[in-house]
Amino acid sequence: MSQVSVAAGSISAPHIEYGRLAPILIVLGAAAVGVLIEAFVARAYRYWAQVWVSLAGLVVAFVWTLVMGISKADIFGLVLWQHHTPHHVAALGAIGVDGPTLFIQGTILVLALMSLLLIAERRHEPSPFTAQASSVPGTTEERESLVAGIIQTEVFPLMLFAVGGMLIFPAANDLLTMFVALEVLSLPLYLLCGLARRRRLLSQEAAVKYFLLGAFSSAFFLYGTALLYGFAGSVRLSDIQTAISQKGGMEPLLLAGVALLSVGLLFKMGAAPFQVWKPDVYQGAPTAITALMASCVLVSAVGGILRVFYVGFETLRWDWRPVMWAVAILTMLLGAIVAITQRDVKRMLAYSSIAHGGFLLTGVIATNKAGLSGTLFYLAAYGFTTVGAFAIITMVRDAGGEAWHLSRWAGLGKRQPVLAGAFALFLLAFAGIPLTSGFTGKFAVFQAAMAGGAMPLVIVGVVSSAIAAFFYVRVIVLMFFSDPAADGPSVVLSPTSTTAVAVGALATVVLGVVPGPALHLAQSAASQFFVR
């Protein structure tokens, strides 16, 4: 490997790159260890071995990301750590390491840790996942595996591989690396969505839908990459941006490539009109996996969109912004309006997630550093609230599993006021009520959009928020002002789920009441902008 020069001298490139790529390598390494555990460790010891390996991998990766993001640490004037601000490329230019990327990766790792608490849950039943994925629902083989108490521990390495892909996706500095990351994060999720212990057929249907539509979106992404390579002669985002500056933005190959690439990116975040998979998959997947997808996948997808449009298509913004305006408006209105008709609590939160995708696109459309920092803050705030909300769903249970129908939540506030109060807090944050993280996040992206000349988009966003507040408040009224049924659901508390709820509630309150430190962190990350 060739040597690279820096101010202090000549340092070997591989050593620098391994350090820059360490969070990704740690997570993927933990996933590989998980595969070895499945192969060589006795079944009786696999569960705890997988839990501790997954936990250690995510914690170490987060700590490393945190250290890379701190340019200087001192206590009472004593400098403990100091290095240049991260703003460089690694892996022969394939991965970008910069402020926004480290913020997004750190957010993904924290949310993945919270989701891991739900995946490892065993208080409700032996496992939220089916005992044997290969057994046909309703067969004798499935019943025997359930009676035997078999736990499918392959979910832990699958989750880690997906998280590894999520870390690579927003850091990818060229489109081929981004495509590989897209597949690495998607393929494990296709499998995980079909592994629910309850409602097996619905879970398998969700997995098939997600796989088929995801394959189509990947094809769009890859075809768009091919067209952009034909236009620029390179798949690197900085080279595409240079080619646009030199050749102009009206080339047919360029416009077609941007359109097809955008389909693949918008599908992954569930923006309209590419959102049809989201309600069905969120409903059918195990709730712990739904929490992972609703938080980490969304953060990763929006991070990828930010990098592509802020780096590769920066000089083309006057062409893609009008299209994004239409997508954002349709996404916000469709998510808010259709959510009113939902009776399944997970489908309701799925359409809520669609609407929030539109709010996030408002920050993307701003195309300024305020929009970038506001979007980063929104991603973190929404992620904590989402995982906390889905953690509560796992705790409200009927005899047949989770109480999915909203009518079963009637009177929950009178039977379990603390839990219902936490869920109400999350719903108010989704609605954007002041003194919650949701209000601060929306204010940040709307303010940036106004500064970027997108006042009509902000007006639509405010209207959509008002519409969405109706069905959020409806659930709160149902919980606190309705009488509980005699055969109402029970609440099964557990240390892991309770921890996830507590962390989500604390973050929702702190980011709403005292948002200054988090906003400053997001602004500091955005001030470095994306490396090219």
XYZ file of N, CA and C in Angstrom, residues 87 137 193 248 279 358 431:
21
model
N -12.258 14.545 8.598
C -12.782 15.005 7.308
C -11.901 14.396 6.227
N -46.066 -22.831 9.134
C -46.990 -22.437 10.199
C -48.146 -23.421 10.347
N -37.877 -10.182 9.075
C -39.297 -9.809 9.030
C -40.209 -11.032 9.024
N -23.063 20.412 -17.754
C -24.415 20.928 -17.618
C -25.347 19.861 -17.088
N -46.490 -0.157 5.716
C -47.495 -0.598 6.704
C -47.567 -2.112 6.847
N -41.674 12.678 5.311
C -41.890 13.932 4.594
C -41.300 15.121 5.319
N -46.515 14.154 17.439
C -47.376 15.249 16.989
C -46.648 16.588 16.954
